[in-house]
Short mmCIF file of C-alpha atoms in Angstrom, two decimals:
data_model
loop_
_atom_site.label_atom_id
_atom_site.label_comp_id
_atom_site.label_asym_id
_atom_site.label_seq_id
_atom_site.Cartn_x
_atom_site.Cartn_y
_atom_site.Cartn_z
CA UNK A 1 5.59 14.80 32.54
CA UNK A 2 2.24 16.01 31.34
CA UNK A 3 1.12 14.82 28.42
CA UNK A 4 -2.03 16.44 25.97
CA UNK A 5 -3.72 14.29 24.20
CA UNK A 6 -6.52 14.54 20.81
CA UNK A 7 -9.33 13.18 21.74
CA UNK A 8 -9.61 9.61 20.63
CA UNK A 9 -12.84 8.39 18.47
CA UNK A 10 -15.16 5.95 20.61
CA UNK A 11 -14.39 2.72 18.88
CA UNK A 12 -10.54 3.12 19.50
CA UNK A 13 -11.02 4.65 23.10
CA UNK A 14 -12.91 1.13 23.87
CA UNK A 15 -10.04 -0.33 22.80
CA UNK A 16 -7.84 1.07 25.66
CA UNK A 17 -9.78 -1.06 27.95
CA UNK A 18 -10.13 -3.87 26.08
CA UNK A 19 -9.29 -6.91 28.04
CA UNK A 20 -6.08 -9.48 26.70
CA UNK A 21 -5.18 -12.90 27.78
CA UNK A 22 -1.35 -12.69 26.86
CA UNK A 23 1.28 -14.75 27.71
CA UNK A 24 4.40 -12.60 29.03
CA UNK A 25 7.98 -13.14 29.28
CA UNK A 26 10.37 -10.42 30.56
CA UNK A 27 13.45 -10.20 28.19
CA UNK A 28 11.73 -12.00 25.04
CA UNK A 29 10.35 -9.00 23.84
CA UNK A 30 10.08 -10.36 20.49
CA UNK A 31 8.23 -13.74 21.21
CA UNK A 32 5.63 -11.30 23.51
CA UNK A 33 4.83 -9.60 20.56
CA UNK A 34 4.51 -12.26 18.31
CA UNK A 35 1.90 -14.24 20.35
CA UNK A 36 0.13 -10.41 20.93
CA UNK A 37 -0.01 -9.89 17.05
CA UNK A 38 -1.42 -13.13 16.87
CA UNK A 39 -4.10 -12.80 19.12
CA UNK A 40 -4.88 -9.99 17.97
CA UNK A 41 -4.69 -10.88 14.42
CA UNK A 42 -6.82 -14.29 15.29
CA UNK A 43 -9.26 -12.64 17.00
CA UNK A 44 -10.12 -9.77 14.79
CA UNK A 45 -10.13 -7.31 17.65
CA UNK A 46 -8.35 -4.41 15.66
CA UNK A 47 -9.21 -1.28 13.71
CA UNK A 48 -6.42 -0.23 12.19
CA UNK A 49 -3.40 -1.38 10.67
CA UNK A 50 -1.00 -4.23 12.87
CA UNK A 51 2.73 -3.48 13.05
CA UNK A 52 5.86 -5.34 14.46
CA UNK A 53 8.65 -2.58 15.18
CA UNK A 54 11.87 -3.14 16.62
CA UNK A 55 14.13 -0.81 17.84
CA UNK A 56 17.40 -0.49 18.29
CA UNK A 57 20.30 0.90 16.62
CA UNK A 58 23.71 0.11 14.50
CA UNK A 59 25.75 0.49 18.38
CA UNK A 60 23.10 -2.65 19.59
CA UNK A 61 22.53 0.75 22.19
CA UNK A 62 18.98 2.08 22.29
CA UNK A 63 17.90 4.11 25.17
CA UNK A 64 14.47 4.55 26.27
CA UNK A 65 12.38 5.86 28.91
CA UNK A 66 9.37 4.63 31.09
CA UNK A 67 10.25 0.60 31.41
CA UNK A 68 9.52 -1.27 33.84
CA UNK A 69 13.05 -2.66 34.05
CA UNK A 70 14.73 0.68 34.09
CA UNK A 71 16.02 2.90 36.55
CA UNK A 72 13.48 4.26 38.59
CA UNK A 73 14.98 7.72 39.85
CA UNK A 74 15.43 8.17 35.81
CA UNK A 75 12.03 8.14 34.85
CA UNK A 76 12.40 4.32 34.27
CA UNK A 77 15.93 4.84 31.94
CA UNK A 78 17.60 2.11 30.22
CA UNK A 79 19.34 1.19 27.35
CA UNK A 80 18.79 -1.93 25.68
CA UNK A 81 20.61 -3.64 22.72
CA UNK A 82 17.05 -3.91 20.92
CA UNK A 83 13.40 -3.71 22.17
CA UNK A 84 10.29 -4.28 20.14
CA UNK A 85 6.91 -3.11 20.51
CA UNK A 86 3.48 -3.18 18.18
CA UNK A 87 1.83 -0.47 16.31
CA UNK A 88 -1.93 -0.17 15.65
CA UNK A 89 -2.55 2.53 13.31
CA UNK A 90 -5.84 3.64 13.25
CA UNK A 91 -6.10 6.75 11.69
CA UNK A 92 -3.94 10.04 11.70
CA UNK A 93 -2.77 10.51 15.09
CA UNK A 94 -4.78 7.94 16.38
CA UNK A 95 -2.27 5.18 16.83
CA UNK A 96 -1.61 2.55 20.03
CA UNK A 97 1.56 1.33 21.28
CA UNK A 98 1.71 -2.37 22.31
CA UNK A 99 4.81 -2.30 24.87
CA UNK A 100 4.79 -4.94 27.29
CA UNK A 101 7.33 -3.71 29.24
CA UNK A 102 6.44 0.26 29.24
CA UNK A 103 5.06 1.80 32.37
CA UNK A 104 2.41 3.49 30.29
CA UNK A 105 -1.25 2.06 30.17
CA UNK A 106 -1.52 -1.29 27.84
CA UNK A 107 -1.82 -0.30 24.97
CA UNK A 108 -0.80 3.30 25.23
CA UNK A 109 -1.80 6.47 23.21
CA UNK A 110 0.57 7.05 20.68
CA UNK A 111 1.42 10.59 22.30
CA UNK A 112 1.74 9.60 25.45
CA UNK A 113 4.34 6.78 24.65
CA UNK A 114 5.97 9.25 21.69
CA UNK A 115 6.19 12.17 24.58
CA UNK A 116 7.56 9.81 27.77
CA UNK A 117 9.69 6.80 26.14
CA UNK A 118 11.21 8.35 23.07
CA UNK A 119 11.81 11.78 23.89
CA UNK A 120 13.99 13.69 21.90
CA UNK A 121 17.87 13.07 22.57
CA UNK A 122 20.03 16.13 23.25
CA UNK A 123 22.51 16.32 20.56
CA UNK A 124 25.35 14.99 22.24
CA UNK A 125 24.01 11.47 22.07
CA UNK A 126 22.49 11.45 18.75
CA UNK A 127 25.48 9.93 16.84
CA UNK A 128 25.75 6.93 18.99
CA UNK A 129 22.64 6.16 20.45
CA UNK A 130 20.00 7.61 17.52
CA UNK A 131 16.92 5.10 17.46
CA UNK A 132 16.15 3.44 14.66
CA UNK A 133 12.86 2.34 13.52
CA UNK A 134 12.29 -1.54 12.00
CA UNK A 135 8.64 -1.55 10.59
CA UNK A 136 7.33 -4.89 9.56
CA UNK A 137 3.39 -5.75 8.64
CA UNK A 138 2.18 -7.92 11.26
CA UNK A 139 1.38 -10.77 8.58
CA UNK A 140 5.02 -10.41 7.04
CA UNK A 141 6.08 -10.86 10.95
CA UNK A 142 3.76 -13.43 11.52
CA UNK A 143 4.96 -15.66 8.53
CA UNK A 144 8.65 -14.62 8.66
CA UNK A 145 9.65 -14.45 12.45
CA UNK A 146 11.62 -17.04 13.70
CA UNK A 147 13.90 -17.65 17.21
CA UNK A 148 15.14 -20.86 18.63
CA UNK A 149 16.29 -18.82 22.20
CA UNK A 150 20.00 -19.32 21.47
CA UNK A 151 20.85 -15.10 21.69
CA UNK A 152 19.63 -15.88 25.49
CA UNK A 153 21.99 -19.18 26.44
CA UNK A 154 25.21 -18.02 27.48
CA UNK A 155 28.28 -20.05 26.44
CA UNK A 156 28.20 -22.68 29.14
CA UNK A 157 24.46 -22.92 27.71
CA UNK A 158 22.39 -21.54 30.61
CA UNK A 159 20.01 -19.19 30.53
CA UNK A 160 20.16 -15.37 30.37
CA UNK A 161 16.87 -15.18 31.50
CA UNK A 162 14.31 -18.19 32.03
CA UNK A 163 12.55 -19.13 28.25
CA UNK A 164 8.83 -18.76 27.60
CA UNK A 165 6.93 -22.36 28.64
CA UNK A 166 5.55 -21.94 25.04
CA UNK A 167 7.61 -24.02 22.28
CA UNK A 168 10.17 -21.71 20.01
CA UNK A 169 8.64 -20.06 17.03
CA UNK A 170 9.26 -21.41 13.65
CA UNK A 171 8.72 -19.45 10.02
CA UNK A 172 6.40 -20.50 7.67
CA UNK A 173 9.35 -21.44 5.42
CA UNK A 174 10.54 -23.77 8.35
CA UNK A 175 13.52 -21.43 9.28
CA UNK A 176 14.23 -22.00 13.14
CA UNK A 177 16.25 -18.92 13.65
CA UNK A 178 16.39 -15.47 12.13
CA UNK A 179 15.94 -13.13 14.83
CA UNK A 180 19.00 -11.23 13.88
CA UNK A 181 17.73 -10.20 10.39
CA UNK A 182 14.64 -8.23 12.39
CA UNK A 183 17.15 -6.49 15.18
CA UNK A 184 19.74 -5.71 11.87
CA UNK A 185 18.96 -2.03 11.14
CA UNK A 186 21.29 -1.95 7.61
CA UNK A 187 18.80 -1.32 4.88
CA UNK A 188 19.22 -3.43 1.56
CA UNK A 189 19.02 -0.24 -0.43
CA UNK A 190 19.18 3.42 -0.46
CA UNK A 191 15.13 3.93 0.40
CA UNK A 192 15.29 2.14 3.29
CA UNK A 193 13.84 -1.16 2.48
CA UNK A 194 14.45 -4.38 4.12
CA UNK A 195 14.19 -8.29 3.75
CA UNK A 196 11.28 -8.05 6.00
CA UNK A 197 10.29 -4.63 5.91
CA UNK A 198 11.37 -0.91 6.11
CA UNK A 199 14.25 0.76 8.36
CA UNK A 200 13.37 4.41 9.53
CA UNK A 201 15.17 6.89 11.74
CA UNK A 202 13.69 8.58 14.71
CA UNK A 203 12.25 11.63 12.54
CA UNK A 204 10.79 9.81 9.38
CA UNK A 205 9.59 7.03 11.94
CA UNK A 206 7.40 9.55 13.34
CA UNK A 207 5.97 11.14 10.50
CA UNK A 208 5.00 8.22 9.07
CA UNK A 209 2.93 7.28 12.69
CA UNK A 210 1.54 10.99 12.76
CA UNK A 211 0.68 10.66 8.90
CA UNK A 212 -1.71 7.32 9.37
CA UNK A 213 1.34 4.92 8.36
CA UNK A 214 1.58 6.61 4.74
CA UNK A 215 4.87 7.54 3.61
#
């Protein structure tokens, strides 16, 4: 698919080659993200605005396109239970996508990953598969986020998948596990708001990137 994209100022076109040291794990989405938002947080390397979004929806049945774990004659389909990703929102249209495991350039152009990974669904599969948006401010993430693994052990307590060698993340507050308040996409009110942050469909999502984060 081809995709057009605005030109991109100089400072945040440098940033598309910018080189990262990141630790990755396939199928700890979340954790990747963390340790990117802190790196990048740490290191001052950003120009815009640092997001945590995950994505999923009420069904736990999100389907995306371009992934490196999808299905290859498919344009790299699959549908996940949740999948989270990082937002850098420079300016109006001028926004990266952190996606680890995207087949897109690291980070992506906002229109690229918009046009290829979250392409409008036909209207047959909107009621049961409609993304849904979970933004959180990177520092709300940072302080808030915390997994001890146990979503990936199955009953008999193996492994899903094999951990991260890093320890498990702990919240500021000392909370060990809380993942599933971050994947949850019911809203605590009627504008959308969450514990951690805001819940968004597919359309308002969008706006809000195209519109420099402003609601």
């Amino acid at each position: 698919m081809a995709v057009n994209s605005p030109a991109l100022d100089p400072e945040v076109a440098a940033k598309l080659q910018r080189p990262l040291s990141l630790a990755y794990t396939a199928w700890y989405c979340e954790e990747n993200i963390y340790h990117l938002l802190s790196q990048l947080t740490l290191d001052r390397r950003t120009v815009g605005q640092l997001y945590a979004v995950f994505l999923s929806n009420p069904n736990r049945q999100l389907p995306l396109w371009c992934q490196k774990s999808g299905d290859d004659s498919h344009n790299g389909f699959i549908c996940y239970d949740y999948h989270v990703i990082a937002l850098e929102i420079c300016s109006d249209k001028q926004t990266l996508v952190y996606d680890f495991d995207s087949l897109l350039p690291f980070p992506a152009k906002w229109d690229a990953f918009a046009a290829t990974t979250i392409p409008p669904l036909p209207p047959s599969l909107r009621l049961d598969f409609a993304r849904y948006f979970h933004v959180i401010e990177a520092a709300t993430f940072l302080e808030g986020f915390a997994s001890d693994r146990s979503h990936m052990k199955w009953p008999d307590g193996s492994w899903k998948a094999p951990p991260p060698p890093h320890s498990c993340i702990s919240a500021k507050d000392g909370c060990n596990m809380n993942l599933e308040s971050f994947i949850s996409m019911q809203p605590i009110n009627e504008q959308g708001s969450t514990v951690h942050g805001q819940l968004m469909n597919e359309e308002i999502f969008i706006k809000w990137v195209l519109a420099g984060g402003q609601s």
